[in-house]
CSV table of C-alpha atoms and ligand atoms in Angstrom, one decimal:
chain,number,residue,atom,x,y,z
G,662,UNK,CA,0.0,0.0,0.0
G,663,UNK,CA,1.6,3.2,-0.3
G,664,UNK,CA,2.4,5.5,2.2
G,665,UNK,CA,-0.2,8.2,2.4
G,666,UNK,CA,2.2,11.7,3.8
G,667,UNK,CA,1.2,14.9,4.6
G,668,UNK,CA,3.7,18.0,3.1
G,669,UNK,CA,3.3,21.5,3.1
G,670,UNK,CA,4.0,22.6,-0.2
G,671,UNK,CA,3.7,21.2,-3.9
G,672,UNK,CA,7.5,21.8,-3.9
G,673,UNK,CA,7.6,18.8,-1.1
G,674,UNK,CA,4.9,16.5,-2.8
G,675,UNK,CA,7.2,17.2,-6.3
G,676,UNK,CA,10.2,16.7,-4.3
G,677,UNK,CA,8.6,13.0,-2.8
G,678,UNK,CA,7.6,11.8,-6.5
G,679,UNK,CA,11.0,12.9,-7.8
G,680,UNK,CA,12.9,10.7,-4.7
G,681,UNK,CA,10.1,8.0,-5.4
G,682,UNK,CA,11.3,7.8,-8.9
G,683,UNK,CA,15.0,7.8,-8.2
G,684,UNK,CA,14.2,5.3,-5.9
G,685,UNK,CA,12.8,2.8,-8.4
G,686,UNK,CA,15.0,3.7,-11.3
G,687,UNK,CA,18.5,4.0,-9.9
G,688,UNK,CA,18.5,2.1,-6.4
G,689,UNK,CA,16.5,-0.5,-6.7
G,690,UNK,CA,18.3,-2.0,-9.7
G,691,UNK,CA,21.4,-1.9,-8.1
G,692,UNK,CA,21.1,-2.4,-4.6
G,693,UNK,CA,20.8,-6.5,-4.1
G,694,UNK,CA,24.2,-6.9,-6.3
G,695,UNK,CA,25.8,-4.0,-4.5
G,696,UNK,CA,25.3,-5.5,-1.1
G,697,UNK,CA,26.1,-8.4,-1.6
G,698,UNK,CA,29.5,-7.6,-3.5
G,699,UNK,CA,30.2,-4.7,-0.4
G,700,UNK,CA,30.4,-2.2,-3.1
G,701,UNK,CA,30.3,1.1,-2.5
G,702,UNK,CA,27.8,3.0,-4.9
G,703,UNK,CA,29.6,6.5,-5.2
G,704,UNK,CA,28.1,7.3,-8.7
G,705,UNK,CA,24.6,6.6,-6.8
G,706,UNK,CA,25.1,9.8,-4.4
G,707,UNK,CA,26.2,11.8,-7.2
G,708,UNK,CA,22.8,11.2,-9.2
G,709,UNK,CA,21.2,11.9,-5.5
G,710,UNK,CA,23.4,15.2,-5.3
G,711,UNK,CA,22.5,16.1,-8.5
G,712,UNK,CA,18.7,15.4,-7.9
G,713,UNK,CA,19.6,18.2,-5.0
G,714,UNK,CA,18.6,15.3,-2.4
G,715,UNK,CA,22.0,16.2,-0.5
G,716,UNK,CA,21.2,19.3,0.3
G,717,UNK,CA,17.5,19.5,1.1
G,718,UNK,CA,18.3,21.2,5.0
G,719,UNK,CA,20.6,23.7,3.9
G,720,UNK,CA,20.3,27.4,3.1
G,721,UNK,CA,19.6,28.0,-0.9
G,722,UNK,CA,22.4,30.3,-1.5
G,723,UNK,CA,25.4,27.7,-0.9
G,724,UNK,CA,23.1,25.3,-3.1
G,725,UNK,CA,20.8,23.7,-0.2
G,726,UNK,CA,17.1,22.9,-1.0
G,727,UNK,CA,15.9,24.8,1.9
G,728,UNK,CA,13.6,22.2,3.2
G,729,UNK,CA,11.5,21.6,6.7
G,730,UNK,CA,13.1,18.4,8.4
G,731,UNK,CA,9.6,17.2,7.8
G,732,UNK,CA,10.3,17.0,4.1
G,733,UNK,CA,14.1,16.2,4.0
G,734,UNK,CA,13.3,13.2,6.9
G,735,UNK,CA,9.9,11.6,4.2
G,736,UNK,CA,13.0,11.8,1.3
G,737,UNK,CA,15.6,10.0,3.6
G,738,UNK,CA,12.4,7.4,4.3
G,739,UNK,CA,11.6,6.7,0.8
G,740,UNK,CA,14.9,6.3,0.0
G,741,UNK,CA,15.6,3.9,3.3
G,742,UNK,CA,12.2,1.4,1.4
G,743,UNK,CA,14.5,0.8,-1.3
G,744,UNK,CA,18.3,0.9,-0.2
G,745,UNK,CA,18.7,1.5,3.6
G,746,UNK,CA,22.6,1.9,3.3
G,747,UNK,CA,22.6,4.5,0.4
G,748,UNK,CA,20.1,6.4,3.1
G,749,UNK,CA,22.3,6.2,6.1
G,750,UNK,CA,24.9,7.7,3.2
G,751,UNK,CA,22.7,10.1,2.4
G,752,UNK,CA,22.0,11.0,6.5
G,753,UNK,CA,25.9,10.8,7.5
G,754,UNK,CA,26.7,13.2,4.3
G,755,UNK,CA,24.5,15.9,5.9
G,756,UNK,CA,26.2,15.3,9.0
G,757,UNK,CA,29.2,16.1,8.0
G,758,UNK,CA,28.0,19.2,6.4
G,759,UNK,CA,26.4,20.5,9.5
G,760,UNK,CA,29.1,22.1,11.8
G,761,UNK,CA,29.9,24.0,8.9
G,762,UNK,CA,26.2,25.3,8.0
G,763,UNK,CA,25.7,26.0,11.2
G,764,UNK,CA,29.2,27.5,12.4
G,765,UNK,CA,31.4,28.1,9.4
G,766,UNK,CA,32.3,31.5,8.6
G,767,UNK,CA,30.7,32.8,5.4
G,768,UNK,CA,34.3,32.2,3.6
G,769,UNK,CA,34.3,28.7,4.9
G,770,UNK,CA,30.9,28.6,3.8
G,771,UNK,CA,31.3,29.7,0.6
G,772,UNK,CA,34.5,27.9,-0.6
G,773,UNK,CA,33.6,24.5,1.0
G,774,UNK,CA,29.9,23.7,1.1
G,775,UNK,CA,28.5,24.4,-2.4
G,776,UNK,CA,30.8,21.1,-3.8
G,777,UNK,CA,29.7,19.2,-0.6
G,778,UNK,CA,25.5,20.2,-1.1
G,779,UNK,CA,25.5,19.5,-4.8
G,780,UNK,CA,27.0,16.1,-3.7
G,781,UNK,CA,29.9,16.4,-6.2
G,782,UNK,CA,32.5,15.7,-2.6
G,783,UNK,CA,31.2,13.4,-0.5
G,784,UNK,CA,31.2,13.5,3.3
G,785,UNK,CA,32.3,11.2,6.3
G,786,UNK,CA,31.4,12.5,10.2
G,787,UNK,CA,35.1,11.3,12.5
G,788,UNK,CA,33.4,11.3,15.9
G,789,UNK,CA,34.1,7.7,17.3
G,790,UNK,CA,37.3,6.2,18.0
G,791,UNK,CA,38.4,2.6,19.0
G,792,UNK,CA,38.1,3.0,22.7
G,793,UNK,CA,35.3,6.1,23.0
G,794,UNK,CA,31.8,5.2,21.1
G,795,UNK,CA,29.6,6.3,23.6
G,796,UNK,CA,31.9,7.9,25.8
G,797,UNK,CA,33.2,10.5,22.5
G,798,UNK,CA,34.6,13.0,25.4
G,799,UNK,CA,37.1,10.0,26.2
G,800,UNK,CA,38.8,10.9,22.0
G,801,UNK,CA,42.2,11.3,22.1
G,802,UNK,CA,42.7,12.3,18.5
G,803,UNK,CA,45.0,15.3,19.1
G,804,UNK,CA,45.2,18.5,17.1
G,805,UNK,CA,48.3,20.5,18.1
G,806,UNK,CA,48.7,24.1,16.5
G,807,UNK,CA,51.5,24.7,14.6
G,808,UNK,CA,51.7,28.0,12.9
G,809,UNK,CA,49.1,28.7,10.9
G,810,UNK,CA,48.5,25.4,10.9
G,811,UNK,CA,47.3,21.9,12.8
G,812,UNK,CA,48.6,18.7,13.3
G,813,UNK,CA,46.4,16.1,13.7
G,814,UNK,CA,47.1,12.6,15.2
G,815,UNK,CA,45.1,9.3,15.9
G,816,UNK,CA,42.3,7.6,14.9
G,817,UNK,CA,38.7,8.0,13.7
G,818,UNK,CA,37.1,4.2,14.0
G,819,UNK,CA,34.1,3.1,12.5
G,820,UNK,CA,33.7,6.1,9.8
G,821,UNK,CA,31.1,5.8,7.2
G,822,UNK,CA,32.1,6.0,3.9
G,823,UNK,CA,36.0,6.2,5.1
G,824,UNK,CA,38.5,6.1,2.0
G,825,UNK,CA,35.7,6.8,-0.2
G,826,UNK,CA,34.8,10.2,1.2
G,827,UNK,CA,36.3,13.3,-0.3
G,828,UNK,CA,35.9,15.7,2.6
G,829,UNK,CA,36.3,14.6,6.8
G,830,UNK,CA,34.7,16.0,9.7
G,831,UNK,CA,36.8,15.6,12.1
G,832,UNK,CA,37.0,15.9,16.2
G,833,UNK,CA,40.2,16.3,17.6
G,834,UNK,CA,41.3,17.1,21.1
G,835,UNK,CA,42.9,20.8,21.6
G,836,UNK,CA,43.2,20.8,25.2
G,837,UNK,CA,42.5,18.2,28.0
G,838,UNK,CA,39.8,19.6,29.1
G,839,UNK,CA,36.7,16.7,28.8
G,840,UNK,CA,34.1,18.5,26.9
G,841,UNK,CA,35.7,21.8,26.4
G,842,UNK,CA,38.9,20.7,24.7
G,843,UNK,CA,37.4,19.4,21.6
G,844,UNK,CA,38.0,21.4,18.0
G,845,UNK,CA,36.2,20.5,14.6
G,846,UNK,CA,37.8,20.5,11.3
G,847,UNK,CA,37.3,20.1,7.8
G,848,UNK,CA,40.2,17.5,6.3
G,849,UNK,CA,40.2,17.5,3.0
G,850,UNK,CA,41.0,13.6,1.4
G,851,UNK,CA,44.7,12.9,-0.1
G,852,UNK,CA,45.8,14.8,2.6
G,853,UNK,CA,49.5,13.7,3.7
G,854,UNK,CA,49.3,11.0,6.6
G,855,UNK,CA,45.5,10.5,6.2
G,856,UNK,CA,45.0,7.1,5.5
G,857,UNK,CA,42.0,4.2,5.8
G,858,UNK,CA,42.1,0.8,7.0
G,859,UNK,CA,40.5,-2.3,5.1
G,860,UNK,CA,37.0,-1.6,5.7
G,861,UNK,CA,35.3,-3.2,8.3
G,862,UNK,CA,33.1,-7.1,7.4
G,863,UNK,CA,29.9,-6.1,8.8
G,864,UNK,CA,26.7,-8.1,9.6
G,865,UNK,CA,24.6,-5.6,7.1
G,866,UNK,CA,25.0,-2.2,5.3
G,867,UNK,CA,27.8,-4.1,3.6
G,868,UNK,CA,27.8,-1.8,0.6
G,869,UNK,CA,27.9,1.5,2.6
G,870,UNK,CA,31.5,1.2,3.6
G,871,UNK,CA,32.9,1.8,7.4
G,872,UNK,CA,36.7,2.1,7.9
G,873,UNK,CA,39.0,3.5,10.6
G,874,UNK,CA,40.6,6.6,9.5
G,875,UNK,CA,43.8,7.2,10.4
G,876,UNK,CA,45.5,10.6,10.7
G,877,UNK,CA,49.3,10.3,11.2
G,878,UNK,CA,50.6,13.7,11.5
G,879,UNK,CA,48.3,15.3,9.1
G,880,UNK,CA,49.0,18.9,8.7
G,881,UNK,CA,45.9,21.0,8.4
G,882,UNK,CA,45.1,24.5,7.4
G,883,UNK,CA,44.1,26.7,10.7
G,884,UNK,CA,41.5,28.3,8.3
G,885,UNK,CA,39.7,24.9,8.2
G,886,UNK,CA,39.0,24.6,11.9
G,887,UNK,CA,35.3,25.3,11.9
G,888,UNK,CA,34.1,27.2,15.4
G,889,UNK,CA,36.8,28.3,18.0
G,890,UNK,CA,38.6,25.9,19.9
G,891,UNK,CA,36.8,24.0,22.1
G,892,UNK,CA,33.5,24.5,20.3
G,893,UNK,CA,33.9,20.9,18.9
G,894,UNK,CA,31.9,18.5,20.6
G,895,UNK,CA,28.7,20.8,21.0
G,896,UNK,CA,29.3,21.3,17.5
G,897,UNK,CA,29.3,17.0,17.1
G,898,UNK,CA,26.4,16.7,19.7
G,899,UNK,CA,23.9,19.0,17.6
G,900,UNK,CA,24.9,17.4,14.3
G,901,UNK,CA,23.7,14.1,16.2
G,902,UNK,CA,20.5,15.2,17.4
G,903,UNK,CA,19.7,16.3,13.5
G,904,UNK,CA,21.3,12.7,12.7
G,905,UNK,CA,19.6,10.8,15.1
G,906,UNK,CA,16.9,12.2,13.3
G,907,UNK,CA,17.7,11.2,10.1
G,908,UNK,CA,18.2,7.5,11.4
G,909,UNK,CA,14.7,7.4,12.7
G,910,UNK,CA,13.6,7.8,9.6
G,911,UNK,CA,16.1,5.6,7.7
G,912,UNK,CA,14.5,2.9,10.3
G,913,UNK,CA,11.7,4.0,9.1
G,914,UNK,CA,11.6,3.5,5.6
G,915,UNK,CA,13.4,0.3,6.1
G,916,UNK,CA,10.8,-1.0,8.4
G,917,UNK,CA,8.0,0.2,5.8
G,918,UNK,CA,10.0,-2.4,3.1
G,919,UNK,CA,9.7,-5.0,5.2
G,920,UNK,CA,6.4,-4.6,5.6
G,921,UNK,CA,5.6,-4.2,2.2
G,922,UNK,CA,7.3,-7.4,0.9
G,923,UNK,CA,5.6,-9.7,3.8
G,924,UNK,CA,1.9,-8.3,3.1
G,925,UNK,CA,2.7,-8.9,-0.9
G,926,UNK,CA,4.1,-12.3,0.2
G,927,UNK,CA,1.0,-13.1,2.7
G,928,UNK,CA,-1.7,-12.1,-0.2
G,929,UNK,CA,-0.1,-14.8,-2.4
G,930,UNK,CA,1.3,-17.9,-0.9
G,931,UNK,CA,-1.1,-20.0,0.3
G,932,UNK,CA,-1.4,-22.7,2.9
G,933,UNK,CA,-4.8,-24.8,4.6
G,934,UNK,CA,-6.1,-23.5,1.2
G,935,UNK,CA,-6.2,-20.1,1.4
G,936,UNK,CA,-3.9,-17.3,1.3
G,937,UNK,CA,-2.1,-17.0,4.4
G,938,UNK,CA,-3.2,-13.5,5.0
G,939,UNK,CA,-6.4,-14.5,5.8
G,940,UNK,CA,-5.1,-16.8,9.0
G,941,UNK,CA,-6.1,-14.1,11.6
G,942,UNK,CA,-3.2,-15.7,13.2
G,943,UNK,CA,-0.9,-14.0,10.7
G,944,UNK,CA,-2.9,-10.8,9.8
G,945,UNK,CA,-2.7,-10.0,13.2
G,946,UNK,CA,1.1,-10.5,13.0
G,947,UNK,CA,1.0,-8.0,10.1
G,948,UNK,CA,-1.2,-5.3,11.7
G,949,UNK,CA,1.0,-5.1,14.7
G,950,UNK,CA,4.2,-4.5,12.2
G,951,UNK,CA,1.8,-1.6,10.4
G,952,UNK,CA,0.8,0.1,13.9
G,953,UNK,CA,4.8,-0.4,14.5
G,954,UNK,CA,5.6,1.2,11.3
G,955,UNK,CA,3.1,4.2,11.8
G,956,UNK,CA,4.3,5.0,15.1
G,957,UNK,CA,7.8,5.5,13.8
G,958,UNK,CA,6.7,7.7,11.8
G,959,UNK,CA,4.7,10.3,13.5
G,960,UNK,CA,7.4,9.9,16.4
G,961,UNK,CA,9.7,11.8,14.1
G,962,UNK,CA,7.6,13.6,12.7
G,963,UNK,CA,6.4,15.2,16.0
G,964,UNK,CA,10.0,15.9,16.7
G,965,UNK,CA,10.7,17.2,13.5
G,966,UNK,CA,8.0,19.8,13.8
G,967,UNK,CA,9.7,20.9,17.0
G,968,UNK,CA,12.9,20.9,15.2
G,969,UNK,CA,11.2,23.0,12.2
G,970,UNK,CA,9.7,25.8,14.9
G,971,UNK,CA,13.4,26.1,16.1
G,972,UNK,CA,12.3,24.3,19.3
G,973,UNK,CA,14.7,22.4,21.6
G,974,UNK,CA,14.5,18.6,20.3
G,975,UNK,CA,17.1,16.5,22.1
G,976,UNK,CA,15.3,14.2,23.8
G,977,UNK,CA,12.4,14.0,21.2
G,978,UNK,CA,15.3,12.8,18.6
G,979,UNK,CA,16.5,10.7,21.0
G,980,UNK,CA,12.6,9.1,21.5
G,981,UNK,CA,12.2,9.3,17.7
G,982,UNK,CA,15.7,7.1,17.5
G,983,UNK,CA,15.2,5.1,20.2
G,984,UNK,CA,11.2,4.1,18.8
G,985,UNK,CA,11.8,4.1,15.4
G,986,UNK,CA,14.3,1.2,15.2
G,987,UNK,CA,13.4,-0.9,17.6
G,988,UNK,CA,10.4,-1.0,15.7
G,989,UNK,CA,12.2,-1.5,13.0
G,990,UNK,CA,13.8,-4.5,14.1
G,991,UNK,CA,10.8,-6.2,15.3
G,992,UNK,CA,9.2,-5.6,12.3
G,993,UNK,CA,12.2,-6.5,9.9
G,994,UNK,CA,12.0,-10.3,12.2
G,995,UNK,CA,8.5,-10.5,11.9
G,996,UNK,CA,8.9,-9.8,8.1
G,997,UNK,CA,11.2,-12.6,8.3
G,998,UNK,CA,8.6,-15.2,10.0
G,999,UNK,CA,5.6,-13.8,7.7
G,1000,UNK,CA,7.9,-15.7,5.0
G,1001,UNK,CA,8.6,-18.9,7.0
G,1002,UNK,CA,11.6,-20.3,5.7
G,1003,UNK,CA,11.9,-18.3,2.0
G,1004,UNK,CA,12.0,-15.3,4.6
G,1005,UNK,CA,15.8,-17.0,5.8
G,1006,UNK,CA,17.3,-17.5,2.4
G,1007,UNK,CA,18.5,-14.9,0.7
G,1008,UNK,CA,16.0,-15.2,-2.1
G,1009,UNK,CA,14.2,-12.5,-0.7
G,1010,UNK,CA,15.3,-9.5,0.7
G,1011,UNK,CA,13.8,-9.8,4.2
G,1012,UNK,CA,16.9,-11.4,6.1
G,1013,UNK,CA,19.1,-8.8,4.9
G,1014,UNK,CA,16.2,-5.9,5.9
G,1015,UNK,CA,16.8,-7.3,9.6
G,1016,UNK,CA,20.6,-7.7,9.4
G,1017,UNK,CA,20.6,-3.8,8.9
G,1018,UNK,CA,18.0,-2.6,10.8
G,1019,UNK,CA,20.2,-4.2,13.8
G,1020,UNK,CA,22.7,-1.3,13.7
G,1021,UNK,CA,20.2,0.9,13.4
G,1022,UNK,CA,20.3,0.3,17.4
G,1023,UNK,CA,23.5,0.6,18.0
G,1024,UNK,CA,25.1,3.6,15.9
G,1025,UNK,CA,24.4,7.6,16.3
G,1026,UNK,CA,24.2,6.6,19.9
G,1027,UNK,CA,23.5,3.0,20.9
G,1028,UNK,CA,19.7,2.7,22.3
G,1029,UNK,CA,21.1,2.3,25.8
G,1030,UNK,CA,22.5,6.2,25.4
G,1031,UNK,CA,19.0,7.5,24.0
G,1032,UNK,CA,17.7,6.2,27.0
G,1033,UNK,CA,20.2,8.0,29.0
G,1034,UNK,CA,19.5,11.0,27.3
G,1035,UNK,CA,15.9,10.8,27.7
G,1036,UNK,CA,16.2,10.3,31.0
G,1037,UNK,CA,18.3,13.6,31.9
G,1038,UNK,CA,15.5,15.1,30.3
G,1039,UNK,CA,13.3,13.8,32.7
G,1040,UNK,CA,15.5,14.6,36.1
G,1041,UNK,CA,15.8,17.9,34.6
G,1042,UNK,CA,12.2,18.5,35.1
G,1043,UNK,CA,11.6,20.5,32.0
G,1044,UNK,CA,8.1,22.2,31.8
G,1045,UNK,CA,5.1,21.9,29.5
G,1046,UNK,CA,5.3,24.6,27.0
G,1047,UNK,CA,3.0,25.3,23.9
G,1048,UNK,CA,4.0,27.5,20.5
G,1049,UNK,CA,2.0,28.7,17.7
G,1050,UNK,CA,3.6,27.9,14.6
G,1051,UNK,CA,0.8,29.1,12.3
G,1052,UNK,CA,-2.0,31.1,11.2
V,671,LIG,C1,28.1,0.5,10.7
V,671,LIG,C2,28.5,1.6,11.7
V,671,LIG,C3,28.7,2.9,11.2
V,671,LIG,C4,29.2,3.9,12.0
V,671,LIG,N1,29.4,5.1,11.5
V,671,LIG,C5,30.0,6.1,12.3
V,671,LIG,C6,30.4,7.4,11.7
V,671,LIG,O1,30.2,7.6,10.5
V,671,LIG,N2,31.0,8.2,12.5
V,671,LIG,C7,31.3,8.0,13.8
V,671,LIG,O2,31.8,8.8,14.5
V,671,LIG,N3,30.9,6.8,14.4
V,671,LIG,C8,30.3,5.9,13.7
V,671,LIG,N4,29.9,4.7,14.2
V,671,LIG,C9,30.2,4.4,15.6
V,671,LIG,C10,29.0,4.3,16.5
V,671,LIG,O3,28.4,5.5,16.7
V,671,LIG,C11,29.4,3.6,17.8
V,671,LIG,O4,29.6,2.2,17.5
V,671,LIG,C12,28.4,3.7,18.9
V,671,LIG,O5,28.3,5.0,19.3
V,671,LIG,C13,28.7,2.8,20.1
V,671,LIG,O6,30.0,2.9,20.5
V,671,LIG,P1,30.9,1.6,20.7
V,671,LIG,O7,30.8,0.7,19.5
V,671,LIG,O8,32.3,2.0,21.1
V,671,LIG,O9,30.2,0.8,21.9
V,671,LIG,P2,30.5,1.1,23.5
V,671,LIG,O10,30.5,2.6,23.8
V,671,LIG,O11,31.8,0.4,23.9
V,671,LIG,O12,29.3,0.4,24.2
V,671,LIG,C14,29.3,-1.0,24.4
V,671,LIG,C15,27.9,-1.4,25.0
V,671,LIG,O13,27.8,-0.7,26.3
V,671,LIG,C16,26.7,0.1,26.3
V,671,LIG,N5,26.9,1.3,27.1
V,671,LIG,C17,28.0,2.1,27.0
V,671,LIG,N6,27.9,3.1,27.9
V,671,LIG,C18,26.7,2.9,28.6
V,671,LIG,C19,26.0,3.6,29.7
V,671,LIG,N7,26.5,4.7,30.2
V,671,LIG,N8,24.9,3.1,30.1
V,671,LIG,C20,24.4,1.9,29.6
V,671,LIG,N9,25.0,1.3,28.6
V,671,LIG,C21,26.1,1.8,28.1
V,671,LIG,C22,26.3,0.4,24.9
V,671,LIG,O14,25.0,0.8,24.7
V,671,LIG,C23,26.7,-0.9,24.2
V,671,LIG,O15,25.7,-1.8,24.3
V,671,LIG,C24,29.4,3.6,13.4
V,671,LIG,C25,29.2,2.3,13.9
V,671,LIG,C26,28.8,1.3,13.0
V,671,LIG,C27,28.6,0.0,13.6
């Protein structure tokens, strides 16, 4: 059944058919074939960045599309129905662009983002290292001023789209200081000393590539630190909360394929003489996975209004996450059982749907730190508040 979505403008409801369309004509041929040869599909996110699906949250005048998270979040979820991994690209890009939309200088602005929004340079976001995933403040990536200059030294684990990205986002530790010494800055690839391991064998996502990053004294213009020293883990905290974001919706789609392919299934194959769809037993099974599916959806969408009326929306990002795929991956199982044991082989695609919706609850924040962060929330006491956003 397709998904019936509210948008504000006919801009959004073109912008929808357009993604709908790229969708079915450039992902969905390749995305089986991809995945299971790990390739990365780097002509696919230029066709997206030309499309202008790379830039939809950013301003118009370094080439953005301008668009309410409620727009750009429905694009990220039609893309997730098709090929979950090119959408987590396409989520992680914007992440990358987002300490420098948000903080860059208008000359930082200028020279670097309009290549990054039309998608012709891909992005990668170097939060994480090998000891500090959910404890980030624990990085010991160092940036050491020299000149007019830094040095940077470490390494970035567990980077999406690491050796194939042509511009990094990196955190690096200026001063000891836990959450105050932290510095963000804009590596350019084919820098000297920057170099990426094999890339990681993963359970799912297999085509969109993750590699640690290392940076062995790689010299960096001061020009290309983005904010002032010490600005860079707020900086990496906000780009989450619009990521996390961006991952509910991802789950989202994902979780919408899944349910789509075992409904389609359920209408056809029959057993006791009847399509199995109509054994309430079943159907049941399936109308849980669509109240699932619809609940993702307006989670984020509630937090993405907040988001769009410039209201604080930590902790609703982090509920949106936290809801959105672990619905996700009890639909993406379910999906699997509606298929019995075709749903196990690799015939159809709903084994691999639940091999990647599992990360899903572990990356941008593992589902034990959205918890945590919902949870501050809560001891914080915050109060009820109420804002007009329209006529
Ligand atoms: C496919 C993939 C892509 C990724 N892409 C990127 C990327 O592009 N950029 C980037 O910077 N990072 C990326 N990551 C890293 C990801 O964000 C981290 O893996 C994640 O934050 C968890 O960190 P960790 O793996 O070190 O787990 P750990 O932090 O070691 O956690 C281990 C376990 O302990 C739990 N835990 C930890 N602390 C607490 C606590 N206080 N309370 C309760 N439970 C706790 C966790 O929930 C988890 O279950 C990616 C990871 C994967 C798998």
């Amino acid at each position: 059944m397709p998904v019936r979505r509210l948008v504000p403008t006919q801009e959004a409801a073109d912008l929808l058919d357009l993604t709908r369309e790229l969708a079915r004509e450039e992902l969905a041929p390749r995305v089986v074939a991809a995945e299971a040869e790990a390739c990365f599909p780097r002509e696919v996110f230029r066709t997206l960045g030309r499309a202008g699906l790379l830039s939809l949250p950013y301003p118009e005048e370094f080439g953005g599309g301008a668009q309410p998270a409620v727009v750009h979040l429905q694009v990220l979820e039609e893309l997730a129905a098709v090929w979950a991994g090119v959408a987590v690209g396409v989520s992680v890009h914007g992440m990358s662009c987002w300490a420098l939309a948000t903080a860059g200088t208008p000359d930082q602005q200028a020279a670097l983002l309009p290549e990054l929004l039309s998608g012709e340079l891909l992005g990668a976001y170097c939060l994480s290292e090998p000891h500090a995933g959910s404890d980030a403040a624990a990085m010991r990536t160092r940036a050491v001023r020299d000149g007019g200059e830094y040095v940077l030294a470490g390494e970035k684990a567990w980077t999406t789209h690491g050796g194939h990205a042509d511009s990094y986002t990196v955190m690096a530790r200026t001063s000891p200081d836990r959450s105050r010494g932290v510095s963000c800055f804009v590596v350019p690839a084919g820098s000297a000393g920057l170099t990426a391991d094999r890339p990681e064998s993963k359970m799912g996502l297999t085509a969109s590539t993750t590699a640690t990053m290392r940076f062995a004294g790689v010299r960096v213009a001061a020009d290309r630190r983005v904010g002032a020293e010490g600005d860079g883990l707020p900086l990496a905290l906000a780009a989450l909360d619009a990521g996390r974001l961006g991952i509910a919706a991802v789950a989202t789609g994902l979780a919408q394929g899944a349910l789509d392919d075992a409904v389609a299934y359920a209408r056809e194959r029959e057993a006791f003489g009847v399509p199995v769809i109509e054994h309430q037993g079943l159907a049941f099974l399936l109308a849980d996975m669509a109240a699932a599916v619809e609940t993702a959806r307006a989670t984020y969408l509630s937090a993405a209004r907040l988001k769009d009326a410039g209201q604080p929306y930590g902790q609703q990002a982090a509920i949106a996450k936290l809801v959105a795929t672990d619905n996700a991956m009890r639909v993406t199982t379910d999906a699997v059982q509606v298929l019995g044991g075709y749903g196990y082989t690799s015939a159809y695609p709903v084994e691999r749907y639940m091999r990647e919706a599992k990360v899903m609850q572990i990356f941008e924040g593992t589902n034990q730190i959205q918890r945590m962060v919902i949870s501050r929330e809560l001891a914080r006491g915050g109060r009820p508040t109420t804002t007009v956003t329209g006529a």
